[in-house]
PDB file of C-alpha atoms in Angstrom:
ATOM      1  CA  UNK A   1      44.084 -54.929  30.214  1.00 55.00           C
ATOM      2  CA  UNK A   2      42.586 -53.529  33.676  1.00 72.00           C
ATOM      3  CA  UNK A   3      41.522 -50.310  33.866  1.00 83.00           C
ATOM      4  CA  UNK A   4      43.230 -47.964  36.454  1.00 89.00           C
ATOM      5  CA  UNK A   5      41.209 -45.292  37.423  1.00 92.00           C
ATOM      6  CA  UNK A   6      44.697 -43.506  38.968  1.00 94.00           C
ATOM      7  CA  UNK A   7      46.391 -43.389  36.522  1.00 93.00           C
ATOM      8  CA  UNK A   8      43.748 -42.509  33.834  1.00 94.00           C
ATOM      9  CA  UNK A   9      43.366 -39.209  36.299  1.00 94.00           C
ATOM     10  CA  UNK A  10      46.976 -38.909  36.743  1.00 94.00           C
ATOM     11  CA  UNK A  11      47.729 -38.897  32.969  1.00 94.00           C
ATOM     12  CA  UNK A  12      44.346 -36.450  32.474  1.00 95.00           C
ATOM     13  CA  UNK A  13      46.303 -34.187  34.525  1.00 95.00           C
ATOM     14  CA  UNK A  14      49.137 -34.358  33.653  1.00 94.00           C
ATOM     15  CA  UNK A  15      48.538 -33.621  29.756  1.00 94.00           C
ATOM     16  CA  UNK A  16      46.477 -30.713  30.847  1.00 95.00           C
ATOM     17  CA  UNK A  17      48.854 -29.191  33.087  1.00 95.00           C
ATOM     18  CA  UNK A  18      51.324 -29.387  30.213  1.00 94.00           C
ATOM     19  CA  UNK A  19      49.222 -27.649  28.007  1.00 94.00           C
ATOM     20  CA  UNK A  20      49.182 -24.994  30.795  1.00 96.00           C
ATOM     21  CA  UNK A  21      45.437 -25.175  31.551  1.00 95.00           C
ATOM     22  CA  UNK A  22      42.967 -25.286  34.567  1.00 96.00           C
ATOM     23  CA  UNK A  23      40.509 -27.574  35.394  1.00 96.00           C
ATOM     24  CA  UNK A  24      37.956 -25.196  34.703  1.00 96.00           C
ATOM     25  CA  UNK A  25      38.849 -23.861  31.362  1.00 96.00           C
ATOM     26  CA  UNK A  26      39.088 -27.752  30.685  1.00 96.00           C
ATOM     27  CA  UNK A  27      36.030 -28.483  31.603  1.00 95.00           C
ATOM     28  CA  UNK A  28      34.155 -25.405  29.324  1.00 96.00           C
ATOM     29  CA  UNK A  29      35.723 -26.783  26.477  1.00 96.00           C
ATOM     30  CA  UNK A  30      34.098 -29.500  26.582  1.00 96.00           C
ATOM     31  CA  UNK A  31      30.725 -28.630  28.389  1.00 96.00           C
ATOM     32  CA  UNK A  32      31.509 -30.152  31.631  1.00 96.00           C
ATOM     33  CA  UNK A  33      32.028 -28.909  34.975  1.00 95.00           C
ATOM     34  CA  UNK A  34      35.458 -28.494  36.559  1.00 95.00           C
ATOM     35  CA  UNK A  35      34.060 -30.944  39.472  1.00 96.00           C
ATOM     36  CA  UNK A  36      33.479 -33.293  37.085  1.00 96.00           C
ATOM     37  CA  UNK A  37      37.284 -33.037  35.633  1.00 96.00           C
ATOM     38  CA  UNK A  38      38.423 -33.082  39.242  1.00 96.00           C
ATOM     39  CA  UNK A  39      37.193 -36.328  39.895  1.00 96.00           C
ATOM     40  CA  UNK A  40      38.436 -37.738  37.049  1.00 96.00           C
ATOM     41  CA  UNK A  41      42.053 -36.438  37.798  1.00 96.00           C
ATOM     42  CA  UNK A  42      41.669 -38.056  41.752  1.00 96.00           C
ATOM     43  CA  UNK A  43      40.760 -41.309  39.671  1.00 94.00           C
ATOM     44  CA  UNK A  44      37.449 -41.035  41.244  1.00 96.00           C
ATOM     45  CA  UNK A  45      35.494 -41.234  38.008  1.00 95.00           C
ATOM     46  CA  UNK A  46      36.337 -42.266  34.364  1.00 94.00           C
ATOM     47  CA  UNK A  47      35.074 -39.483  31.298  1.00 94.00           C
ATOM     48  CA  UNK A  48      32.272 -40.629  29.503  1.00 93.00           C
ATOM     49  CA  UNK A  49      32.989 -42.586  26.568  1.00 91.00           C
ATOM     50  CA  UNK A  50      31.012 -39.915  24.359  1.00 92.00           C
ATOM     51  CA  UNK A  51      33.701 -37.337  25.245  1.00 94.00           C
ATOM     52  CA  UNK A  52      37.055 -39.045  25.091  1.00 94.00           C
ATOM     53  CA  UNK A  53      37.592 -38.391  21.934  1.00 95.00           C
ATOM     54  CA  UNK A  54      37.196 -34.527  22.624  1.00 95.00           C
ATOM     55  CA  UNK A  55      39.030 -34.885  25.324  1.00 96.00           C
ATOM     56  CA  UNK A  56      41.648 -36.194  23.533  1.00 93.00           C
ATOM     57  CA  UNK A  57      41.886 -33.674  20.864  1.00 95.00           C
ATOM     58  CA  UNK A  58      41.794 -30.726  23.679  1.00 95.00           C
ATOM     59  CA  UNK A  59      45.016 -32.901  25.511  1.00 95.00           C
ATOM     60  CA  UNK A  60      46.555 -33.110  22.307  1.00 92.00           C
ATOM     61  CA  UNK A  61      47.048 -36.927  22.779  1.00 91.00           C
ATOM     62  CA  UNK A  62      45.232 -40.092  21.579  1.00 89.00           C
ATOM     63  CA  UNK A  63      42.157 -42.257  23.340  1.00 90.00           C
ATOM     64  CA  UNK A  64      44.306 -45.058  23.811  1.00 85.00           C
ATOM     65  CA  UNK A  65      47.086 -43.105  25.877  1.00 86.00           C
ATOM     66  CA  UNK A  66      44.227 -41.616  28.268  1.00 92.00           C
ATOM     67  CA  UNK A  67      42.972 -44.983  28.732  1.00 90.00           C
ATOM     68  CA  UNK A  68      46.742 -46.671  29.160  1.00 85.00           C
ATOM     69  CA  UNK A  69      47.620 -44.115  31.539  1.00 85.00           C
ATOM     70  CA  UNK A  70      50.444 -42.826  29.299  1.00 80.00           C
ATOM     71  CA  UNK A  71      51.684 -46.442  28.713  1.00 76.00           C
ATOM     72  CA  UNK A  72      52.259 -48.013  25.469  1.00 67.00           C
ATOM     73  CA  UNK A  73      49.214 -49.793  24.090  1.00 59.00           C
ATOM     74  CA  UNK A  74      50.454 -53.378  23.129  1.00 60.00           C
ATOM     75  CA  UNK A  75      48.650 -55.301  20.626  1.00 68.00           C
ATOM     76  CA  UNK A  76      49.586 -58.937  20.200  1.00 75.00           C
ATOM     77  CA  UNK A  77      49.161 -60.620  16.812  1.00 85.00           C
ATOM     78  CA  UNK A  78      48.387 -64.062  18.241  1.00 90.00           C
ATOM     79  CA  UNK A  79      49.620 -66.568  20.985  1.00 94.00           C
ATOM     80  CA  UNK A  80      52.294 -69.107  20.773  1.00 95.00           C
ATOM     81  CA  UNK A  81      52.862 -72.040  23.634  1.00 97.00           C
ATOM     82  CA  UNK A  82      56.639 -72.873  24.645  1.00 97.00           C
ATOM     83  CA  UNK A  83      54.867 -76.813  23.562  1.00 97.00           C
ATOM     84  CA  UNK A  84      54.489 -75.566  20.051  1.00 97.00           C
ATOM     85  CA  UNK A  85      57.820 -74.072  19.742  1.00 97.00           C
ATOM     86  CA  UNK A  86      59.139 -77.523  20.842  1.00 97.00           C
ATOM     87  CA  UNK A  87      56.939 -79.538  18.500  1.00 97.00           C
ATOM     88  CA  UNK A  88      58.310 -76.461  15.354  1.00 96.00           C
ATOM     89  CA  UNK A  89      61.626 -77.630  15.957  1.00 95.00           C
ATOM     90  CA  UNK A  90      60.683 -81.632  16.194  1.00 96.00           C
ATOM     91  CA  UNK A  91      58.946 -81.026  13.253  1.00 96.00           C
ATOM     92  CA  UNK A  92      62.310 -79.678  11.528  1.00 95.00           C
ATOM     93  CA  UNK A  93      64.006 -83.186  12.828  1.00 95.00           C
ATOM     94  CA  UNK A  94      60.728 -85.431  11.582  1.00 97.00           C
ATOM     95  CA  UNK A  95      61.179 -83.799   8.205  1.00 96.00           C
ATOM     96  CA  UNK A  96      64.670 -85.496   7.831  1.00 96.00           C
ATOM     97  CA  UNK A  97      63.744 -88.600   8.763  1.00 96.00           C
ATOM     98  CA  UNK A  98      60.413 -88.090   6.610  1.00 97.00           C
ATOM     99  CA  UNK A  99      62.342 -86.507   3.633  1.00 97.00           C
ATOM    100  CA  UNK A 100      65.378 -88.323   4.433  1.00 96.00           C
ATOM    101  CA  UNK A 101      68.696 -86.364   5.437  1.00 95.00           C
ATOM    102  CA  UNK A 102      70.310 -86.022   2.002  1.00 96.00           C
ATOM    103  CA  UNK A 103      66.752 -84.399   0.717  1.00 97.00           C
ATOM    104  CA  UNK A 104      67.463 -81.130  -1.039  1.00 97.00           C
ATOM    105  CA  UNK A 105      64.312 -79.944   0.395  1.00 96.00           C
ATOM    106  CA  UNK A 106      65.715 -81.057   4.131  1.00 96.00           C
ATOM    107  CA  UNK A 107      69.462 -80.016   3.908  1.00 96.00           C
ATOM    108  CA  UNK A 108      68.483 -76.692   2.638  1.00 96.00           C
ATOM    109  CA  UNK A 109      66.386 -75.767   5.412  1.00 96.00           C
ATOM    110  CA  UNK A 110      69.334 -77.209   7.767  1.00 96.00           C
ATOM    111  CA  UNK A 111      72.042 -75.262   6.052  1.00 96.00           C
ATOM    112  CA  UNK A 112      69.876 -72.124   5.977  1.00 95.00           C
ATOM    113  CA  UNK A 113      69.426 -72.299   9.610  1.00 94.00           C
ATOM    114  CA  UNK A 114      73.251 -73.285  10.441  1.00 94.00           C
ATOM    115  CA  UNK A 115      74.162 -70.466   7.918  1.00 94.00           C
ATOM    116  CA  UNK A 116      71.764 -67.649   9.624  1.00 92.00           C
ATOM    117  CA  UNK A 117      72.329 -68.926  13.003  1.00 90.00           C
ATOM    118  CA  UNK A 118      75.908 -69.917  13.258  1.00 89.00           C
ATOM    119  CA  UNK A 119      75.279 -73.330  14.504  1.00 90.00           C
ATOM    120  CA  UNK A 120      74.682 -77.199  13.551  1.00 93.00           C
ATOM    121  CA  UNK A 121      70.734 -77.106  14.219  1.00 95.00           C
ATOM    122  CA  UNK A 122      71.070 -81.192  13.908  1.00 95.00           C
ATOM    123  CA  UNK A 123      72.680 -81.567  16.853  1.00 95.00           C
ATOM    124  CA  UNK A 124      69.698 -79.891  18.873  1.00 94.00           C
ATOM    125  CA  UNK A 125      67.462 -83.506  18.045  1.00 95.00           C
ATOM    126  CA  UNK A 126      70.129 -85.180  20.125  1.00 95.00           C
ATOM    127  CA  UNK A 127      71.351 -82.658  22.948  1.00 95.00           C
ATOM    128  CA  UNK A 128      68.330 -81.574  25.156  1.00 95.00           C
ATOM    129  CA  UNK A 129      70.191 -78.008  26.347  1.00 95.00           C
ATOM    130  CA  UNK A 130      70.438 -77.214  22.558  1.00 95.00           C
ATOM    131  CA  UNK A 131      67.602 -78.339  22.239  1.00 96.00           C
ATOM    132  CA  UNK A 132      66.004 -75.803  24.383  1.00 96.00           C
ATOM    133  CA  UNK A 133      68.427 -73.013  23.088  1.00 95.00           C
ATOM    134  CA  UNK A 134      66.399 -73.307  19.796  1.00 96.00           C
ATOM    135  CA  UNK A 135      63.230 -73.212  21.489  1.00 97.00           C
ATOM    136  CA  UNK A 136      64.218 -69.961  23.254  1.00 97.00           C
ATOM    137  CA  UNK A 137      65.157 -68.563  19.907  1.00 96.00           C
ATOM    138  CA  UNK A 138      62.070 -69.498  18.095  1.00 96.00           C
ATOM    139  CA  UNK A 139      59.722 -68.196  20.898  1.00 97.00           C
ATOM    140  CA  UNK A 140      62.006 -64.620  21.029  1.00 96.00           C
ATOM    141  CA  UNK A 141      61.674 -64.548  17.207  1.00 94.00           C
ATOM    142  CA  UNK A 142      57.650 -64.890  17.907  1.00 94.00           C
ATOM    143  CA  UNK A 143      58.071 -62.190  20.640  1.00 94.00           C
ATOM    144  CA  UNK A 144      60.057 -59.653  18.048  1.00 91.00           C
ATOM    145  CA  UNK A 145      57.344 -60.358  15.689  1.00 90.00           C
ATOM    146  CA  UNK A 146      54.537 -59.517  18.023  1.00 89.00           C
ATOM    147  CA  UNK A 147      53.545 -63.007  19.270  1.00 92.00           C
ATOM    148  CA  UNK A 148      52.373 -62.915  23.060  1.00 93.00           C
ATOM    149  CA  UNK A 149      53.376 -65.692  25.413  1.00 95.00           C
ATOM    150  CA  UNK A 150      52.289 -66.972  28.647  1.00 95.00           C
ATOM    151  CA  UNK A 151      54.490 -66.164  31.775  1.00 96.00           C
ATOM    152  CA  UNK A 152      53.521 -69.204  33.316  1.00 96.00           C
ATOM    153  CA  UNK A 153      53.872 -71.610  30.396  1.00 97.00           C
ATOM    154  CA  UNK A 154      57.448 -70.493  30.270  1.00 97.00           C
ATOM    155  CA  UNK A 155      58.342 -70.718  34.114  1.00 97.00           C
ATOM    156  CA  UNK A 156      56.551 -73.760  33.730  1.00 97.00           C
ATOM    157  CA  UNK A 157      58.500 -75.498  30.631  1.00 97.00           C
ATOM    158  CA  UNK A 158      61.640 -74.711  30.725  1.00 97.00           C
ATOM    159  CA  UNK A 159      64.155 -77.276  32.575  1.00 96.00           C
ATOM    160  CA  UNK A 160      67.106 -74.740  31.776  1.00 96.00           C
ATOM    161  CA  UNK A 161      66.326 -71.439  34.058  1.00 97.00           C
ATOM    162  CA  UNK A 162      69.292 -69.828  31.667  1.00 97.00           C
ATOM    163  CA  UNK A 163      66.848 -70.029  28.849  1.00 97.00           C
ATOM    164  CA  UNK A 164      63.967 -69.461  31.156  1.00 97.00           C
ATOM    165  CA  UNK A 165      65.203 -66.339  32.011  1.00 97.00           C
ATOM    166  CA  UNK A 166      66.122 -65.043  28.876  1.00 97.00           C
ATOM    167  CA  UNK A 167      63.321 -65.714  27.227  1.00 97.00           C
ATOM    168  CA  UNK A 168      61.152 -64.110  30.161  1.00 97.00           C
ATOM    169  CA  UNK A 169      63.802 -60.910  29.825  1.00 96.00           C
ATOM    170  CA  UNK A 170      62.767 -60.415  26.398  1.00 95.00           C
ATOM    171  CA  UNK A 171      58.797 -61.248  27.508  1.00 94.00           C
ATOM    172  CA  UNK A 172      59.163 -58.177  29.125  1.00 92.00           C
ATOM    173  CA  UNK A 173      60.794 -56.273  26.842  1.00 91.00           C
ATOM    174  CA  UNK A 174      58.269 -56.463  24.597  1.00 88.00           C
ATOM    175  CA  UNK A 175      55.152 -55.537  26.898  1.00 85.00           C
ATOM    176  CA  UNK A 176      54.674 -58.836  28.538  1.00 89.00           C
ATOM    177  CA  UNK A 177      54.069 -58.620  32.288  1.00 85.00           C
TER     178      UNK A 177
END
C-alpha cells in the first residue's frame, strides 16, 4: 500500500471537522501546534508515528483509517495464481484416472461438486470453456475467502475474456485494484 499524503490530510480533516473542532484546539490536545496540524491536513506532512494513536483516540477513529485515508484496510490471507487454480482442477481429473472413476473416494468428490454446483464437473477435463468456468469459480471462491490475486496473471491467462472479466469484477470487489 502507498502512502498518500492527501488523503491522510484530507481524512485528518475531515474527522476533526466532524467532531466540530479547530485546528488549534486539535493541536493542544495533543501538544502540538496548529501549524503543525495544518500541514498535515494540506498533506504536506504525515503525524509522527508516536502520536497517531492519540490522534486517533481524539478523531474518534482507528490508526489504520488515518493512514488508509478513510478506505477500507484489506488484508489478504495469501496469494493464489490463475496456474494453480488450473492445476486444482487437473488435479480433481488425475485423481480419477489415479483412483479410477468408479472410486468411492473419486465419485464422491464428483457428485459433491455436481450436487453443490449444478453441473457435470467431468465434462470440464474435456471442454476447455468449462474448463475455464471452473477455474473462474475456484479463483472467486479464493477471492470470497480472502485470497489476493494478480491483475495481470488473470488478463494474462485467461483465453475466455467472459471469464476474464468476471473474475477481474469480483477482483475488485473485494479490494483488488
Amino acid at each position: 500500500m502507498s502512502v498518500d499524503m492527501k488523503k491522510i490530510g484530507l481524512q485528518i480533516a475531515t474527522l476533526r471537522r466532524a467532531k466540530g473542532i479547530t485546528q488549534t484546539q486539535l493541536g493542544e490536545r495533543l501538544n502540538i501546534s496548529f501549524q503543525a496540524v495544518s500541514k498535515w491536513e494540506r498533506g504536506e506532512t504525515l503525524p509522527d508515528t508516536g502520536i497517531l494513536v492519540d490522534l486517533a483516540t481524539v478523531l474518534e477513529t482507528s490508526v489504520d483509517s488515518i493512514l488508509t485515508g478513510g478506505e477500507k484496510a484489506v488484508n489478504f490471507k495469501g496469494k493464489i495464481t490463475v496456474n494453480d487454480m488450473r492445476e486444482g482442477i487437473a488435479c480433481l481429473e488425475k485423481c480419477g484416472r489415479l483412483l479410477g472413476k468408479d472410486n468411492l473416494i473419486y465419485r464422491s468428490a464428483v457428485e459433491g461438486i455436481n450436487e453443490r454446483m449444478n453441473t457435470d464437473v467431468e465434462q470440464a477435463f474435456s471442454d476447455e470453456r468449462l474448463f475455464e468456468c471452473f477455474v473462474a469459480e475456484a479463483i472467486i471462491q479464493n477471492l470470497k475467502s480472502g485470497a489476493y490475486v494478480d491483475l495481470t496473471d488473470v488478463k494474462n491467462s485467461f483465453k475466455s475474456e467472459h471469464f476474464r472479466n468476471i473474475v477481474l469484477d469480483y477482483a475488485g470487489k473485494y479490494g483488488i485494484k
